[in-house]
Amino acid sequence: MAPHLDVPSPAGSFTANFDRISFEAAASSDAGTGYLAPSEPLSSPSSFFESDSVAEDFHITRPLLPGTYVPTVCFFNGTEDIDTDAIARHAVRLAEAGVTGLATQGSNGEAVHLTHGERQLVTYTTRKALNAAGFSHIPIVVGCGAQSTRETIEYCREAWKAGGDYALVLPPSYYAPLFAPSSKTIEEYFIEVANASPIPLIIYNFPGAVNGMDMTSDVIIKLSQHPKIVGVKLTCGNTGKLNRVAAATRKKSKGYDADKPEFLVLAGSADFTIQSLIAGAHGILAGLANISPKACIKTIDLYKAGKYTEAQKMQEIVSRGDWIAIQGGVVGVKEGLQAWMGYGGYARSPLPKPTAEQTKSWKEGFRELVLLEKSL
């Protein structure tokens, strides 16, 4: 549904079947880390998910299709505890808008602020809400990157248990000066994680989040040949790199199907959607879609329909809105949601609360975009 100033976030469409469950961390024998378990005793992590009323849809096949993917924000209550109700409602609002997939534990989801158990709770809440609202077909991509290969694999295993379908993985970077030359360490990292992960991987190239490390098209193309590495998100904004990756992986496909590509190439920001489509991208995985999912979808649809002038005009509005989101980061995106849709709240400490001046500025900055969203 389109956001309206006088209408609260969606309610009642799924909450009747959405059970509020108390979670606690418990030791996992196979992963060596915590998993989410209800407060009553259970024999294993898998027994919890299998016993759930929608468990039959937790591990069905959900292919990665071209379109708009949203890295969802994580909501907290006044004491900075996870707000599962807001997470569920937001996921359903995006699904009702027509997005192709959701991503949890990304930078917009404040993954770096969450414990292992909280990460699972967010993904589980998202999966259960989608299923209960009739969107069990929508895939969930889960951010699983960590500094060690071992912990990254643990995140992938936990993501699968919580209902995730794909793992979005950043390259490690803390000890980058000690890595082997010619990207050998990075290649071995992705291959080892892919071999051990129960879910396929999507490479996440975001230099700003990994101390400037920028994976080359050669490395990405090489890794794309691994059967369990199925896509890339390019937040670097390099459309030349995107074009090389898209072209090479298309040529290497056994029988390329534009509607069901073997290797999905996604732009990491909404402000270069059309440019990315021209370069061969299959869609976007963009934080701005938290605020304007329909505008992001419509921009792609107009381009694919050959309505280039209309697509360009919409892209201009989306780009201006995305610049506000880029400047404010997750703090600004949440403030935009709060100002225009009545929910959002604050980011977890140590991220600051917006000032009164920032609140006013960001609200006005998103106005044009929100009005467009309401018109669709």
CSV table of C-alpha atoms in Angstrom, one decimal:
chain,number,residue,atom,x,y,z
A,1,MET,CA,0.0,0.0,0.0
A,2,ALA,CA,1.1,3.6,-0.6
A,3,PRO,CA,2.0,5.5,2.5
A,4,HIS,CA,-0.6,8.2,3.5
A,5,LEU,CA,-0.2,10.9,6.1
A,6,ASP,CA,-3.5,10.1,7.7
A,7,VAL,CA,-3.2,6.3,7.7
A,8,PRO,CA,-1.1,4.3,10.1
A,9,SER,CA,1.1,1.5,9.0
A,10,PRO,CA,-0.8,-1.7,8.0
A,11,ALA,CA,-2.6,-3.4,10.7
A,12,GLY,CA,-4.8,-6.4,11.0
A,13,SER,CA,-3.8,-8.1,7.8
A,14,PHE,CA,-1.6,-10.7,9.5
A,15,THR,CA,-1.5,-10.0,13.2
A,16,ALA,CA,-4.2,-12.4,14.0
A,17,ASN,CA,-1.9,-15.2,13.1
A,18,PHE,CA,1.3,-13.6,14.3
A,19,ASP,CA,2.3,-15.1,17.7
A,20,ARG,CA,4.5,-13.1,19.9
A,21,ILE,CA,7.1,-15.5,21.2
A,22,SER,CA,9.6,-14.9,23.9
A,23,PHE,CA,13.2,-15.6,22.8
A,24,GLU,CA,16.3,-16.4,24.6
A,25,ALA,CA,19.8,-17.4,23.5
A,26,ALA,CA,20.7,-21.0,23.7
A,27,ALA,CA,23.9,-22.9,22.8
A,28,SER,CA,24.0,-24.6,19.4
A,29,SER,CA,25.9,-27.8,19.3
A,30,ASP,CA,26.7,-27.7,15.5
A,31,ALA,CA,27.5,-24.0,15.0
A,32,GLY,CA,29.2,-23.2,18.3
A,33,THR,CA,27.1,-20.0,18.8
A,34,GLY,CA,23.7,-19.0,20.0
A,35,TYR,CA,20.4,-19.7,18.2
A,36,LEU,CA,16.9,-18.4,18.9
A,37,ALA,CA,14.8,-20.6,21.1
A,38,PRO,CA,11.4,-20.0,22.7
A,39,SER,CA,11.3,-19.8,26.4
A,40,GLU,CA,10.1,-23.3,26.8
A,41,PRO,CA,12.7,-26.1,26.4
A,42,LEU,CA,13.3,-27.6,23.0
A,43,SER,CA,15.5,-30.4,21.9
A,44,SER,CA,17.3,-28.5,19.0
A,45,PRO,CA,17.2,-25.3,17.0
A,46,SER,CA,15.6,-27.0,14.1
A,47,SER,CA,12.8,-28.4,16.2
A,48,PHE,CA,11.7,-24.9,17.0
A,49,PHE,CA,11.3,-23.8,13.4
A,50,GLU,CA,9.9,-27.1,12.3
A,51,SER,CA,7.2,-27.0,15.0
A,52,ASP,CA,6.1,-23.5,14.0
A,53,SER,CA,2.7,-23.1,12.3
A,54,VAL,CA,4.3,-21.7,9.1
A,55,ALA,CA,7.4,-23.9,9.2
A,56,GLU,CA,6.5,-25.7,6.0
A,57,ASP,CA,7.2,-22.5,4.1
A,58,PHE,CA,10.5,-21.7,5.8
A,59,HIS,CA,12.7,-23.7,3.5
A,60,ILE,CA,10.8,-23.8,0.2
A,61,THR,CA,12.7,-22.8,-3.0
A,62,ARG,CA,12.5,-19.1,-3.6
A,63,PRO,CA,14.4,-18.1,-6.7
A,64,LEU,CA,16.2,-14.8,-7.0
A,65,LEU,CA,14.2,-12.9,-9.7
A,66,PRO,CA,14.9,-9.5,-11.3
A,67,GLY,CA,13.3,-6.6,-9.5
A,68,THR,CA,13.4,-4.4,-6.4
A,69,TYR,CA,14.9,-5.8,-3.2
A,70,VAL,CA,14.7,-3.8,0.0
A,71,PRO,CA,17.3,-3.9,2.8
A,72,THR,CA,14.9,-3.4,5.7
A,73,VAL,CA,15.5,-1.2,8.7
A,74,CYS,CA,15.5,-2.7,12.1
A,75,PHE,CA,13.0,-1.1,14.6
A,76,PHE,CA,13.6,-0.7,18.3
A,77,ASN,CA,11.3,0.3,21.1
A,78,GLY,CA,12.0,3.1,23.6
A,79,THR,CA,14.4,0.9,25.6
A,80,GLU,CA,16.3,-0.1,22.4
A,81,ASP,CA,14.9,-3.6,22.5
A,82,ILE,CA,13.8,-5.2,19.2
A,83,ASP,CA,10.3,-4.1,18.1
A,84,THR,CA,9.0,-7.3,16.4
A,85,ASP,CA,5.6,-5.8,15.8
A,86,ALA,CA,7.0,-2.9,13.8
A,87,ILE,CA,9.4,-5.2,11.9
A,88,ALA,CA,6.5,-7.5,10.9
A,89,ARG,CA,4.3,-4.6,9.8
A,90,HIS,CA,7.0,-2.9,7.8
A,91,ALA,CA,7.8,-6.2,6.0
A,92,VAL,CA,4.2,-6.7,5.0
A,93,ARG,CA,3.8,-3.1,3.9
A,94,LEU,CA,6.8,-3.6,1.5
A,95,ALA,CA,5.4,-6.9,0.3
A,96,GLU,CA,2.0,-5.3,-0.4
A,97,ALA,CA,3.8,-2.6,-2.4
A,98,GLY,CA,5.1,-5.4,-4.7
A,99,VAL,CA,8.8,-5.7,-3.9
A,100,THR,CA,10.6,-8.8,-5.2
A,101,GLY,CA,12.5,-9.6,-2.0
A,102,LEU,CA,13.6,-8.3,1.4
A,103,ALA,CA,17.0,-8.3,3.0
A,104,THR,CA,17.7,-8.3,6.8
A,105,GLN,CA,20.9,-7.6,8.6
A,106,GLY,CA,22.2,-5.1,6.1
A,107,SER,CA,23.7,-1.6,6.9
A,108,ASN,CA,20.1,-0.2,6.9
A,109,GLY,CA,19.2,-3.0,9.3
A,110,GLU,CA,21.9,-2.0,11.8
A,111,ALA,CA,23.4,-5.5,11.7
A,112,VAL,CA,26.5,-4.3,13.4
A,113,HIS,CA,24.4,-3.3,16.4
A,114,LEU,CA,22.8,-6.7,16.9
A,115,THR,CA,23.7,-9.8,18.7
A,116,HIS,CA,23.6,-13.2,17.0
A,117,GLY,CA,20.3,-13.9,18.7
A,118,GLU,CA,18.8,-10.6,17.8
A,119,ARG,CA,19.7,-11.1,14.2
A,120,GLN,CA,17.9,-14.4,14.1
A,121,LEU,CA,14.9,-12.8,15.8
A,122,VAL,CA,14.7,-10.1,13.1
A,123,THR,CA,14.9,-12.6,10.2
A,124,TYR,CA,12.5,-15.0,11.9
A,125,THR,CA,10.0,-12.2,12.5
A,126,THR,CA,10.2,-11.1,8.9
A,127,ARG,CA,9.8,-14.6,7.5
A,128,LYS,CA,6.8,-15.4,9.7
A,129,ALA,CA,5.1,-12.1,9.0
A,130,LEU,CA,5.5,-12.6,5.2
A,131,ASN,CA,4.2,-16.1,5.4
A,132,ALA,CA,1.2,-15.3,7.6
A,133,ALA,CA,0.3,-12.4,5.2
A,134,GLY,CA,0.3,-14.6,2.1
A,135,PHE,CA,3.8,-13.7,0.9
A,136,SER,CA,5.6,-16.9,1.5
A,137,HIS,CA,7.1,-16.8,-2.0
A,138,ILE,CA,9.1,-13.6,-1.3
A,139,PRO,CA,12.8,-14.5,-0.6
A,140,ILE,CA,14.8,-13.1,2.3
A,141,VAL,CA,18.4,-12.2,1.9
A,142,VAL,CA,20.3,-12.1,5.2
A,143,GLY,CA,23.5,-10.1,5.8
A,144,CYS,CA,26.0,-12.7,7.1
A,145,GLY,CA,29.4,-11.0,6.7
A,146,ALA,CA,32.0,-11.2,9.5
A,147,GLN,CA,35.7,-10.7,9.9
A,148,SER,CA,36.5,-14.4,10.3
A,149,THR,CA,35.5,-17.2,7.9
A,150,ARG,CA,34.3,-19.2,10.9
A,151,GLU,CA,31.8,-16.6,12.2
A,152,THR,CA,30.6,-15.8,8.7
A,153,ILE,CA,29.7,-19.5,8.3
A,154,GLU,CA,27.9,-19.4,11.6
A,155,TYR,CA,25.9,-16.4,10.5
A,156,CYS,CA,24.9,-18.3,7.3
A,157,ARG,CA,23.8,-21.3,9.3
A,158,GLU,CA,21.8,-19.2,11.7
A,159,ALA,CA,20.2,-17.3,8.8
A,160,TRP,CA,19.0,-20.6,7.3
A,161,LYS,CA,17.5,-21.7,10.7
A,162,ALA,CA,15.7,-18.4,11.0
A,163,GLY,CA,14.1,-18.6,7.6
A,164,GLY,CA,16.6,-16.9,5.3
A,165,ASP,CA,17.1,-17.9,1.7
A,166,TYR,CA,20.3,-16.3,0.7
A,167,ALA,CA,23.3,-14.8,2.5
A,168,LEU,CA,24.6,-11.4,1.6
A,169,VAL,CA,28.3,-11.4,2.4
A,170,LEU,CA,30.8,-8.5,2.6
A,171,PRO,CA,34.5,-9.3,2.2
A,172,PRO,CA,36.5,-9.2,5.5
A,173,SER,CA,38.7,-6.2,5.8
A,174,TYR,CA,40.1,-5.7,9.3
A,175,TYR,CA,43.4,-7.4,8.5
A,176,ALA,CA,43.4,-6.6,4.8
A,177,PRO,CA,47.1,-5.4,4.8
A,178,LEU,CA,48.0,-9.0,5.7
A,179,PHE,CA,46.0,-10.7,3.0
A,180,ALA,CA,47.7,-12.6,0.2
A,181,PRO,CA,48.3,-10.7,-3.1
A,182,SER,CA,46.0,-10.7,-6.1
A,183,SER,CA,42.8,-11.1,-4.0
A,184,LYS,CA,43.7,-14.7,-3.2
A,185,THR,CA,42.6,-14.4,0.4
A,186,ILE,CA,39.2,-12.9,-0.6
A,187,GLU,CA,38.6,-15.6,-3.2
A,188,GLU,CA,39.4,-18.3,-0.7
A,189,TYR,CA,37.2,-16.7,1.9
A,190,PHE,CA,34.1,-16.6,-0.3
A,191,ILE,CA,34.7,-20.2,-1.6
A,192,GLU,CA,35.1,-21.6,1.9
A,193,VAL,CA,32.0,-19.9,3.1
A,194,ALA,CA,30.0,-20.9,0.1
A,195,ASN,CA,31.1,-24.5,0.5
A,196,ALA,CA,29.9,-24.6,4.1
A,197,SER,CA,26.8,-22.4,4.0
A,198,PRO,CA,23.4,-24.1,3.8
A,199,ILE,CA,22.1,-21.2,1.7
A,200,PRO,CA,23.6,-19.6,-1.5
A,201,LEU,CA,25.7,-16.5,-1.3
A,202,ILE,CA,25.4,-13.0,-2.8
A,203,ILE,CA,28.6,-11.0,-2.9
A,204,TYR,CA,28.3,-7.6,-1.3
A,205,ASN,CA,30.7,-5.0,-2.7
A,206,PHE,CA,30.5,-1.9,-0.5
A,207,PRO,CA,33.9,-0.2,-0.2
A,208,GLY,CA,32.5,2.3,2.3
A,209,ALA,CA,31.7,-0.5,4.8
A,210,VAL,CA,35.0,-2.3,4.5
A,211,ASN,CA,37.7,0.3,4.8
A,212,GLY,CA,37.8,1.1,1.1
A,213,MET,CA,38.2,-2.5,-0.2
A,214,ASP,CA,36.7,-2.6,-3.7
A,215,MET,CA,36.4,-6.0,-5.3
A,216,THR,CA,37.3,-6.0,-9.0
A,217,SER,CA,35.1,-7.3,-11.8
A,218,ASP,CA,37.7,-10.0,-12.4
A,219,VAL,CA,37.3,-11.4,-8.9
A,220,ILE,CA,33.5,-11.2,-8.9
A,221,ILE,CA,33.3,-12.9,-12.3
A,222,LYS,CA,35.6,-15.7,-11.1
A,223,LEU,CA,33.6,-16.2,-7.9
A,224,SER,CA,30.4,-16.2,-9.9
A,225,GLN,CA,31.4,-19.6,-11.3
A,226,HIS,CA,30.9,-21.2,-7.9
A,227,PRO,CA,27.5,-23.0,-7.9
A,228,LYS,CA,26.5,-21.5,-4.6
A,229,ILE,CA,27.5,-17.9,-5.3
A,230,VAL,CA,24.5,-16.6,-7.1
A,231,GLY,CA,24.6,-12.9,-7.2
A,232,VAL,CA,26.3,-9.6,-6.4
A,233,LYS,CA,25.2,-6.3,-4.9
A,234,LEU,CA,27.3,-3.4,-6.2
A,235,THR,CA,27.1,-0.4,-3.9
A,236,CYS,CA,30.3,0.9,-5.3
A,237,GLY,CA,28.3,2.8,-7.9
A,238,ASN,CA,30.7,1.6,-10.7
A,239,THR,CA,28.4,1.0,-13.7
A,240,GLY,CA,31.4,0.0,-15.8
A,241,LYS,CA,32.2,-2.8,-13.3
A,242,LEU,CA,28.5,-3.7,-13.2
A,243,ASN,CA,28.4,-4.0,-17.0
A,244,ARG,CA,31.5,-6.2,-17.2
A,245,VAL,CA,30.1,-8.5,-14.5
A,246,ALA,CA,26.6,-8.7,-16.0
A,247,ALA,CA,27.9,-9.4,-19.5
A,248,ALA,CA,30.4,-12.0,-18.4
A,249,THR,CA,28.0,-13.9,-16.2
A,250,ARG,CA,25.4,-13.8,-18.9
A,251,LYS,CA,27.8,-15.3,-21.4
A,252,LYS,CA,28.9,-18.0,-19.0
A,253,SER,CA,25.3,-19.1,-18.3
A,254,LYS,CA,24.4,-22.5,-19.7
A,255,GLY,CA,21.1,-21.1,-21.0
A,256,TYR,CA,20.6,-17.5,-20.1
A,257,ASP,CA,17.1,-16.6,-19.0
A,258,ALA,CA,16.5,-12.9,-18.4
A,259,ASP,CA,13.5,-13.7,-16.2
A,260,LYS,CA,15.5,-16.2,-14.1
A,261,PRO,CA,19.2,-15.4,-14.4
A,262,GLU,CA,21.7,-17.8,-12.9
A,263,PHE,CA,23.7,-14.9,-11.4
A,264,LEU,CA,21.7,-11.9,-10.3
A,265,VAL,CA,23.4,-8.5,-10.6
A,266,LEU,CA,21.9,-5.8,-8.4
A,267,ALA,CA,22.7,-2.1,-8.1
A,268,GLY,CA,23.2,-1.1,-4.5
A,269,SER,CA,21.5,2.2,-4.6
A,270,ALA,CA,18.3,3.6,-6.1
A,271,ASP,CA,20.0,6.8,-7.5
A,272,PHE,CA,21.5,4.9,-10.4
A,273,THR,CA,18.7,2.5,-11.2
A,274,ILE,CA,18.3,3.3,-14.9
A,275,GLN,CA,22.0,3.6,-15.4
A,276,SER,CA,22.4,0.1,-14.0
A,277,LEU,CA,19.6,-1.4,-16.1
A,278,ILE,CA,21.3,0.0,-19.2
A,279,ALA,CA,24.5,-1.6,-18.1
A,280,GLY,CA,22.8,-5.0,-17.7
A,281,ALA,CA,21.6,-5.1,-14.0
A,282,HIS,CA,18.6,-7.2,-13.1
A,283,GLY,CA,17.4,-4.7,-10.5
A,284,ILE,CA,18.3,-2.9,-7.3
A,285,LEU,CA,18.8,-3.7,-3.6
A,286,ALA,CA,18.3,-0.2,-2.3
A,287,GLY,CA,17.6,1.3,1.2
A,288,LEU,CA,15.4,4.1,-0.3
A,289,ALA,CA,12.8,1.5,-1.0
A,290,ASN,CA,12.0,1.4,2.7
A,291,ILE,CA,10.3,4.8,2.1
A,292,SER,CA,9.3,4.6,-1.6
A,293,PRO,CA,9.0,0.9,-2.7
A,294,LYS,CA,6.4,1.7,-5.5
A,295,ALA,CA,8.5,4.6,-6.9
A,296,CYS,CA,11.5,2.3,-7.1
A,297,ILE,CA,9.5,-0.5,-8.8
A,298,LYS,CA,7.8,1.9,-11.2
A,299,THR,CA,11.1,3.4,-12.4
A,300,ILE,CA,12.2,-0.1,-13.4
A,301,ASP,CA,8.9,-0.9,-15.0
A,302,LEU,CA,8.8,2.2,-17.1
A,303,TYR,CA,12.3,1.5,-18.3
A,304,LYS,CA,11.5,-2.1,-19.2
A,305,ALA,CA,8.4,-0.9,-21.1
A,306,GLY,CA,10.5,1.4,-23.2
A,307,LYS,CA,9.1,4.5,-21.7
A,308,TYR,CA,12.5,6.1,-21.3
A,309,THR,CA,11.4,9.7,-20.9
A,310,GLU,CA,8.9,8.9,-18.1
A,311,ALA,CA,11.5,6.6,-16.5
A,312,GLN,CA,14.1,9.3,-16.5
A,313,LYS,CA,11.7,11.9,-14.9
A,314,MET,CA,10.9,9.4,-12.2
A,315,GLN,CA,14.5,8.5,-11.7
A,316,GLU,CA,15.3,12.2,-11.1
A,317,ILE,CA,12.8,12.3,-8.2
A,318,VAL,CA,14.1,9.0,-6.8
A,319,SER,CA,17.7,10.3,-7.1
A,320,ARG,CA,16.9,13.5,-5.2
A,321,GLY,CA,15.2,11.5,-2.5
A,322,ASP,CA,18.1,9.0,-2.4
A,323,TRP,CA,20.6,11.8,-1.8
A,324,ILE,CA,18.6,12.8,1.3
A,325,ALA,CA,18.8,9.1,2.4
A,326,ILE,CA,22.5,8.9,1.7
A,327,GLN,CA,23.3,12.0,3.7
A,328,GLY,CA,21.2,11.0,6.7
A,329,GLY,CA,22.0,7.2,6.5
A,330,VAL,CA,19.8,4.9,8.5
A,331,VAL,CA,19.1,7.7,11.0
A,332,GLY,CA,17.6,9.8,8.2
A,333,VAL,CA,15.7,6.9,6.6
A,334,LYS,CA,14.1,6.1,10.0
A,335,GLU,CA,13.2,9.8,10.5
A,336,GLY,CA,11.7,9.9,7.0
A,337,LEU,CA,9.5,6.9,7.9
A,338,GLN,CA,8.6,8.5,11.2
A,339,ALA,CA,7.7,11.8,9.7
A,340,TRP,CA,5.7,10.5,6.7
A,341,MET,CA,4.4,7.1,7.8
A,342,GLY,CA,4.1,7.4,11.5
A,343,TYR,CA,6.7,4.8,12.5
A,344,GLY,CA,10.4,4.4,12.4
A,345,GLY,CA,11.8,5.5,15.8
A,346,TYR,CA,15.5,5.9,16.5
A,347,ALA,CA,18.6,4.0,15.7
A,348,ARG,CA,20.4,2.1,18.4
A,349,SER,CA,23.1,3.8,20.4
A,350,PRO,CA,25.7,5.1,19.7
A,351,LEU,CA,24.0,6.5,16.6
A,352,PRO,CA,22.6,9.9,17.5
A,353,LYS,CA,19.0,11.0,17.6
A,354,PRO,CA,18.3,13.6,15.0
A,355,THR,CA,18.1,17.2,16.0
A,356,ALA,CA,15.0,19.3,15.5
A,357,GLU,CA,16.7,21.0,12.5
A,358,GLN,CA,17.6,17.6,10.9
A,359,THR,CA,14.1,16.3,11.5
A,360,LYS,CA,12.6,19.3,9.6
A,361,SER,CA,15.2,19.2,6.9
A,362,TRP,CA,14.8,15.4,6.2
A,363,LYS,CA,11.1,15.6,6.2
A,364,GLU,CA,11.1,18.3,3.6
A,365,GLY,CA,13.8,16.5,1.7
A,366,PHE,CA,11.6,13.4,1.3
A,367,ARG,CA,8.4,15.4,0.5
A,368,GLU,CA,8.7,15.2,-3.3
A,369,LEU,CA,9.4,11.5,-3.2
A,370,VAL,CA,6.6,10.7,-0.7
A,371,LEU,CA,4.1,12.6,-2.8
A,372,LEU,CA,5.2,10.6,-5.8
A,373,GLU,CA,4.9,7.4,-3.8
A,374,LYS,CA,1.3,8.3,-2.7
A,375,SER,CA,0.3,8.9,-6.3
A,376,LEU,CA,1.2,5.4,-7.5
